[in-house]
mmCIF file of C-alpha atoms in Angstrom:
data_model
loop_
_atom_site.group_PDB
_atom_site.id
_atom_site.type_symbol
_atom_site.label_atom_id
_atom_site.label_comp_id
_atom_site.label_asym_id
_atom_site.label_seq_id
_atom_site.Cartn_x
_atom_site.Cartn_y
_atom_site.Cartn_z
ATOM 1 C CA MET V 1 -2.258 -28.847 68.302
ATOM 2 C CA GLY V 2 -4.914 -30.412 66.542
ATOM 3 C CA PHE V 3 -4.840 -27.680 63.987
ATOM 4 C CA LEU V 4 -0.939 -27.785 63.579
ATOM 5 C CA ILE V 5 -0.552 -31.506 63.262
ATOM 6 C CA ALA V 6 -2.810 -31.130 60.315
ATOM 7 C CA LEU V 7 -1.153 -28.342 58.925
ATOM 8 C CA GLN V 8 1.881 -30.414 58.548
ATOM 9 C CA PHE V 9 0.398 -33.429 57.601
ATOM 10 C CA LEU V 10 -1.936 -31.456 54.540
ATOM 11 C CA THR V 11 0.825 -28.838 53.112
ATOM 12 C CA ARG V 12 4.308 -27.992 52.745
ATOM 13 C CA ILE V 13 4.586 -25.627 55.431
ATOM 14 C CA PRO V 14 6.918 -25.674 57.425
ATOM 15 C CA VAL V 15 5.368 -26.912 60.643
ATOM 16 C CA THR V 16 7.448 -27.806 64.236
ATOM 17 C CA ILE V 17 5.640 -30.046 66.660
ATOM 18 C CA ASN V 18 7.244 -31.132 69.339
ATOM 19 C CA THR V 19 5.315 -34.576 70.847
ATOM 20 C CA THR V 20 5.239 -38.077 69.278
ATOM 21 C CA LEU V 21 2.471 -38.150 67.004
ATOM 22 C CA GLU V 22 0.977 -41.326 67.228
ATOM 23 C CA GLU V 23 -1.904 -42.570 65.531
ATOM 24 C CA ASN V 24 -4.951 -41.915 67.388
ATOM 25 C CA VAL V 25 -3.308 -38.070 67.798
ATOM 26 C CA LEU V 26 -3.135 -37.742 63.903
ATOM 27 C CA ALA V 27 -6.727 -39.352 64.054
ATOM 28 C CA ARG V 28 -8.133 -36.691 65.557
ATOM 29 C CA SER V 29 -6.627 -33.793 64.238
ATOM 30 C CA MET V 30 -8.875 -34.715 61.013
ATOM 31 C CA ILE V 31 -11.188 -32.564 62.749
ATOM 32 C CA TYR V 32 -9.403 -29.413 61.666
ATOM 33 C CA TYR V 33 -8.775 -30.347 58.351
ATOM 34 C CA PRO V 34 -11.544 -28.259 57.043
ATOM 35 C CA LEU V 35 -10.321 -25.114 58.378
ATOM 36 C CA VAL V 36 -7.559 -26.113 56.787
ATOM 37 C CA GLY V 37 -9.012 -25.883 53.890
ATOM 38 C CA LEU V 38 -10.382 -23.151 54.362
ATOM 39 C CA PHE V 39 -6.576 -21.478 55.025
ATOM 40 C CA ILE V 40 -5.519 -22.955 52.013
ATOM 41 C CA GLY V 41 -8.850 -21.220 50.324
ATOM 42 C CA GLY V 42 -7.502 -18.422 51.714
ATOM 43 C CA LEU V 43 -4.113 -18.107 50.650
ATOM 44 C CA THR V 44 -5.538 -19.360 48.143
ATOM 45 C CA ALA V 45 -8.301 -16.369 47.064
ATOM 46 C CA LEU V 46 -4.998 -13.951 47.584
ATOM 47 C CA VAL V 47 -2.811 -15.371 45.373
ATOM 48 C CA GLN V 48 -5.961 -15.303 42.127
ATOM 49 C CA LEU V 49 -6.492 -11.158 43.438
ATOM 50 C CA LEU V 50 -2.939 -10.081 43.677
ATOM 51 C CA PHE V 51 -2.230 -11.638 40.447
ATOM 52 C CA SER V 52 -5.315 -9.779 38.940
ATOM 53 C CA PHE V 53 -3.751 -6.402 40.117
ATOM 54 C CA VAL V 54 -1.580 -7.010 37.705
ATOM 55 C CA PHE V 55 -2.025 -9.939 34.961
ATOM 56 C CA SER V 56 -5.177 -10.235 33.073
ATOM 57 C CA ALA V 57 -7.775 -12.876 34.636
ATOM 58 C CA PRO V 58 -6.835 -16.206 32.424
ATOM 59 C CA VAL V 59 -4.103 -15.407 34.482
ATOM 60 C CA ALA V 60 -4.845 -14.561 37.579
ATOM 61 C CA ASP V 61 -6.432 -18.032 37.699
ATOM 62 C CA LEU V 62 -4.164 -20.167 36.171
ATOM 63 C CA ALA V 63 -1.948 -18.651 38.784
ATOM 64 C CA ALA V 64 -4.297 -19.532 41.888
ATOM 65 C CA ILE V 65 -4.058 -23.728 40.522
ATOM 66 C CA VAL V 66 -0.722 -23.472 40.610
ATOM 67 C CA PHE V 67 -0.265 -22.029 44.014
ATOM 68 C CA LEU V 68 -3.120 -25.134 45.497
ATOM 69 C CA VAL V 69 -0.899 -27.679 43.660
ATOM 70 C CA SER V 70 1.878 -26.412 45.433
ATOM 71 C CA ILE V 71 1.658 -25.180 48.491
ATOM 72 C CA THR V 72 0.049 -29.315 49.211
ATOM 73 C CA GLY V 73 3.428 -30.699 47.682
ATOM 74 C CA ASN V 74 0.693 -32.476 45.287
ATOM 75 C CA LEU V 75 -0.074 -34.532 47.982
ATOM 76 C CA HIS V 76 -4.210 -35.243 46.955
ATOM 77 C CA LEU V 77 -3.062 -34.968 42.939
ATOM 78 C CA ASP V 78 -0.660 -37.621 43.599
ATOM 79 C CA GLY V 79 -3.283 -39.588 45.286
ATOM 80 C CA LEU V 80 -5.570 -39.375 42.512
ATOM 81 C CA MET V 81 -3.095 -40.267 39.948
ATOM 82 C CA ASP V 82 -2.754 -43.589 41.733
ATOM 83 C CA THR V 83 -5.803 -44.710 41.627
ATOM 84 C CA ALA V 84 -7.067 -43.517 38.043
ATOM 85 C CA ASP V 85 -4.018 -45.618 36.773
ATOM 86 C CA GLY V 86 -5.668 -48.673 39.840
ATOM 87 C CA LEU V 87 -9.654 -49.024 39.249
ATOM 88 C CA LEU V 88 -8.173 -47.629 34.753
ATOM 89 C CA SER V 89 -6.714 -51.135 34.456
ATOM 90 C CA GLY V 90 -9.341 -53.352 33.966
ATOM 91 C CA LYS V 91 -7.633 -54.827 36.594
ATOM 92 C CA PRO V 92 -9.235 -57.327 39.253
ATOM 93 C CA ARG V 93 -8.516 -55.658 42.936
ATOM 94 C CA GLU V 94 -5.828 -56.904 44.340
ATOM 95 C CA GLU V 95 -3.709 -55.876 41.369
ATOM 96 C CA ALA V 96 -5.466 -53.205 40.856
ATOM 97 C CA LEU V 97 -4.043 -52.105 44.479
ATOM 98 C CA ARG V 98 -0.800 -53.223 43.793
ATOM 99 C CA ILE V 99 -0.810 -51.044 39.890
ATOM 100 C CA MET V 100 -1.856 -47.999 43.122
ATOM 101 C CA ARG V 101 1.002 -48.337 45.509
ATOM 102 C CA ASP V 102 3.879 -48.260 42.365
ATOM 103 C CA SER V 103 5.189 -45.322 42.778
ATOM 104 C CA ARG V 104 5.524 -45.302 38.681
ATOM 105 C CA VAL V 105 2.787 -42.916 37.517
ATOM 106 C CA GLY V 106 0.968 -44.509 33.848
ATOM 107 C CA SER V 107 -0.966 -43.046 31.624
ATOM 108 C CA HIS V 108 -3.871 -43.285 32.724
ATOM 109 C CA GLY V 109 -3.336 -40.932 35.797
ATOM 110 C CA VAL V 110 -1.276 -38.564 33.286
ATOM 111 C CA ILE V 111 -4.906 -38.298 31.235
ATOM 112 C CA VAL V 112 -7.096 -37.472 34.344
ATOM 113 C CA GLY V 113 -4.387 -35.788 36.349
ATOM 114 C CA PHE V 114 -4.584 -33.183 33.450
ATOM 115 C CA LEU V 115 -7.899 -33.253 33.045
ATOM 116 C CA ILE V 116 -8.335 -32.392 36.874
ATOM 117 C CA LEU V 117 -6.164 -29.999 36.330
ATOM 118 C CA LEU V 118 -8.263 -28.516 33.471
ATOM 119 C CA ALA V 119 -11.180 -29.188 34.583
ATOM 120 C CA LYS V 120 -10.615 -26.276 38.137
ATOM 121 C CA TYR V 121 -9.320 -23.764 35.421
ATOM 122 C CA VAL V 122 -11.539 -24.128 33.007
ATOM 123 C CA LEU V 123 -14.188 -23.936 35.189
ATOM 124 C CA LEU V 124 -12.643 -21.099 38.214
ATOM 125 C CA THR V 125 -12.761 -18.974 34.661
ATOM 126 C CA GLN V 126 -16.330 -18.958 34.569
ATOM 127 C CA ILE V 127 -17.305 -17.612 38.111
ATOM 128 C CA PRO V 128 -17.951 -13.800 38.163
ATOM 129 C CA SER V 129 -14.309 -12.292 39.540
ATOM 130 C CA SER V 130 -15.914 -10.504 42.581
ATOM 131 C CA GLY V 131 -16.962 -14.884 42.688
ATOM 132 C CA LYS V 132 -13.774 -15.972 42.834
ATOM 133 C CA PRO V 133 -11.659 -15.649 46.088
ATOM 134 C CA LEU V 134 -15.334 -17.080 47.757
ATOM 135 C CA ALA V 135 -14.650 -20.230 45.422
ATOM 136 C CA LEU V 136 -11.997 -20.297 46.029
ATOM 137 C CA LEU V 137 -11.876 -19.893 49.530
ATOM 138 C CA LEU V 138 -14.635 -22.536 50.127
ATOM 139 C CA MET V 139 -13.282 -25.467 47.314
ATOM 140 C CA PRO V 140 -10.642 -26.704 49.357
ATOM 141 C CA LEU V 141 -12.382 -26.159 52.384
ATOM 142 C CA PHE V 142 -15.205 -28.792 51.291
ATOM 143 C CA GLY V 143 -12.487 -30.810 49.474
ATOM 144 C CA ARG V 144 -10.319 -31.474 53.169
ATOM 145 C CA TRP V 145 -13.741 -32.383 54.837
ATOM 146 C CA SER V 146 -14.293 -35.242 51.947
ATOM 147 C CA LEU V 147 -11.427 -36.189 53.981
ATOM 148 C CA VAL V 148 -13.110 -37.090 56.843
ATOM 149 C CA TYR V 149 -16.209 -38.158 55.094
ATOM 150 C CA ALA V 150 -13.575 -41.212 53.480
ATOM 151 C CA ALA V 151 -12.119 -41.513 56.129
ATOM 152 C CA ALA V 152 -14.911 -42.531 58.607
ATOM 153 C CA LEU V 153 -17.065 -44.028 56.616
ATOM 154 C CA PHE V 154 -14.831 -46.470 54.443
ATOM 155 C CA PRO V 155 -12.918 -49.538 55.849
ATOM 156 C CA TYR V 156 -8.520 -48.406 55.202
ATOM 157 C CA LEU V 157 -7.356 -51.292 53.745
ATOM 158 C CA ARG V 158 -3.533 -50.735 53.925
ATOM 159 C CA LYS V 159 -3.172 -51.095 57.822
ATOM 160 C CA GLY V 160 -0.142 -50.691 59.694
ATOM 161 C CA GLN V 161 0.875 -49.386 55.674
ATOM 162 C CA GLY V 162 1.555 -46.290 54.196
ATOM 163 C CA ALA V 163 1.094 -42.759 55.886
ATOM 164 C CA GLY V 164 -2.438 -43.183 55.998
ATOM 165 C CA SER V 165 -2.791 -45.353 58.300
ATOM 166 C CA PHE V 166 -4.254 -43.753 61.186
ATOM 167 C CA THR V 167 -7.408 -43.420 59.159
ATOM 168 C CA GLN V 168 -7.948 -46.693 60.613
ATOM 169 C CA ASN V 169 -9.178 -44.501 63.778
ATOM 170 C CA VAL V 170 -11.422 -41.930 62.297
ATOM 171 C CA GLY V 171 -14.831 -42.688 63.383
ATOM 172 C CA LYS V 172 -18.206 -40.749 63.615
ATOM 173 C CA ARG V 173 -17.230 -38.330 66.099
ATOM 174 C CA GLU V 174 -14.518 -36.833 63.616
ATOM 175 C CA LEU V 175 -17.312 -36.803 60.805
ATOM 176 C CA LEU V 176 -19.263 -35.440 63.441
ATOM 177 C CA LEU V 177 -17.113 -32.562 64.410
ATOM 178 C CA ALA V 178 -15.667 -31.579 60.289
ATOM 179 C CA SER V 179 -19.072 -31.544 58.901
ATOM 180 C CA ALA V 180 -20.259 -29.054 61.480
ATOM 181 C CA ILE V 181 -16.966 -26.746 61.258
ATOM 182 C CA THR V 182 -18.021 -26.441 57.419
ATOM 183 C CA PHE V 183 -20.873 -26.225 57.443
ATOM 184 C CA GLY V 184 -21.249 -24.080 59.793
ATOM 185 C CA VAL V 185 -18.492 -22.347 57.840
ATOM 186 C CA TYR V 186 -20.379 -22.572 54.960
ATOM 187 C CA ALA V 187 -24.065 -21.039 56.663
ATOM 188 C CA LEU V 188 -22.215 -17.821 56.298
ATOM 189 C CA VAL V 189 -22.362 -17.641 52.925
ATOM 190 C CA PRO V 190 -26.286 -17.034 52.588
ATOM 191 C CA ILE V 191 -25.302 -13.787 53.920
ATOM 192 C CA LEU V 192 -23.019 -12.511 51.609
ATOM 193 C CA LEU V 193 -24.500 -13.917 48.981
ATOM 194 C CA LEU V 194 -28.219 -13.693 47.076
ATOM 195 C CA PRO V 195 -30.593 -15.531 46.774
ATOM 196 C CA PRO V 196 -30.018 -17.800 50.173
ATOM 197 C CA THR V 197 -32.372 -20.157 48.512
ATOM 198 C CA LYS V 198 -29.690 -21.543 46.392
ATOM 199 C CA ASN V 199 -27.156 -21.324 48.756
ATOM 200 C CA LEU V 200 -28.843 -24.538 50.737
ATOM 201 C CA LEU V 201 -28.875 -26.823 47.616
ATOM 202 C CA LEU V 202 -24.680 -26.638 47.534
ATOM 203 C CA PRO V 203 -24.290 -28.706 50.676
ATOM 204 C CA PRO V 204 -26.354 -32.146 49.984
ATOM 205 C CA ALA V 205 -25.338 -31.726 46.168
ATOM 206 C CA ILE V 206 -21.861 -32.183 47.511
ATOM 207 C CA LEU V 207 -22.960 -34.249 50.237
ATOM 208 C CA ALA V 208 -24.712 -36.739 47.336
ATOM 209 C CA GLY V 209 -21.770 -36.677 45.107
ATOM 210 C CA THR V 210 -19.238 -37.316 47.722
ATOM 211 C CA ALA V 211 -20.975 -40.345 48.863
ATOM 212 C CA ALA V 212 -21.578 -41.076 45.496
ATOM 213 C CA PHE V 213 -17.952 -41.175 44.458
ATOM 214 C CA GLY V 214 -17.080 -42.973 47.856
ATOM 215 C CA SER V 215 -19.892 -46.072 46.874
ATOM 216 C CA TYR V 216 -17.385 -46.173 43.518
ATOM 217 C CA ILE V 217 -14.132 -46.682 44.699
ATOM 218 C CA TYR V 218 -15.992 -48.680 48.165
ATOM 219 C CA LYS V 219 -18.186 -50.504 45.650
ATOM 220 C CA LYS V 220 -14.236 -51.380 42.895
ATOM 221 C CA LEU V 221 -11.591 -52.034 46.277
ATOM 222 C CA GLY V 222 -13.431 -52.372 49.436
ATOM 223 C CA GLY V 223 -12.171 -50.073 51.318
ATOM 224 C CA ILE V 224 -10.468 -46.840 50.670
ATOM 225 C CA THR V 225 -6.584 -46.276 51.414
ATOM 226 C CA GLY V 226 -4.146 -42.751 50.993
ATOM 227 C CA ASP V 227 -4.196 -42.428 47.539
ATOM 228 C CA THR V 228 -8.217 -42.987 46.725
ATOM 229 C CA MET V 229 -8.458 -40.140 49.628
ATOM 230 C CA GLY V 230 -6.393 -37.395 47.549
ATOM 231 C CA ALA V 231 -8.897 -38.726 44.590
ATOM 232 C CA MET V 232 -11.733 -37.771 47.043
ATOM 233 C CA ASN V 233 -10.670 -34.177 47.092
ATOM 234 C CA GLU V 234 -9.689 -34.083 44.143
ATOM 235 C CA PHE V 235 -12.989 -34.948 42.282
ATOM 236 C CA THR V 236 -14.728 -32.836 45.331
ATOM 237 C CA GLU V 237 -13.361 -29.588 44.111
ATOM 238 C CA VAL V 238 -13.941 -30.465 41.122
ATOM 239 C CA LEU V 239 -17.311 -30.918 42.075
ATOM 240 C CA PHE V 240 -17.676 -27.540 44.224
ATOM 241 C CA LEU V 241 -17.029 -25.779 41.147
ATOM 242 C CA LEU V 242 -19.350 -27.262 39.044
ATOM 243 C CA ILE V 243 -21.970 -26.715 41.126
ATOM 244 C CA SER V 244 -21.536 -23.471 42.514
ATOM 245 C CA PHE V 245 -21.467 -21.677 39.329
ATOM 246 C CA PRO V 246 -25.389 -22.324 38.569
ATOM 247 C CA LEU V 247 -25.810 -21.901 42.515
ATOM 248 C CA LEU V 248 -23.584 -19.182 43.438
ATOM 249 C CA PHE V 249 -22.238 -16.893 40.870
ATOM 250 C CA LYS V 250 -24.765 -17.296 38.216
#
């Protein structure tokens, strides 16, 4: 049930759940966010592979990025753009939060959203064809784990408001179990790739980068919102591609 709830919340895949989704139930479902990320990654890798049979590698890579945005309904990228509008506005904290609530996207959001998509595409093109399925499989895994990290360790600023208000009920238990799933899955990587000594460097690098970005948001806003969690996901996915190239695929 928890996986289906997480799948319904994070994707546009039609899922019917015949139960009342209270906030504590939604919070517990975050344990399964990394598994949903793994599922999304598997579908994205399949799309890239199928397109590569017909089109050149750049076209296949672009198809994968487009699919990744589409299957989530632009959920995380939208949050990133709203966060960029607020944080880059140069306004005080309360004004920045007000800007982030505005459904309209400003120039900062458009530019940052474009740069994030461009970064994903360019970094993906640098990974050898043999490594792209694995990269696309793992990238959303770490991205969705970062959502649990943010929810568990930082206060939610809009209690009782917004689709992400249930995250205030997420604690260390959810983070511990989600982390066990994420890094347990990644522990299989040394079996598939060599050298294993390099593989061991990636998890702490992802953790350090995610922690640094989360601390930056906390310093600027004093906590998190649904928008900043979307930004966290996008940041972590780009960070994964950036780090994995020299550590896993070069």
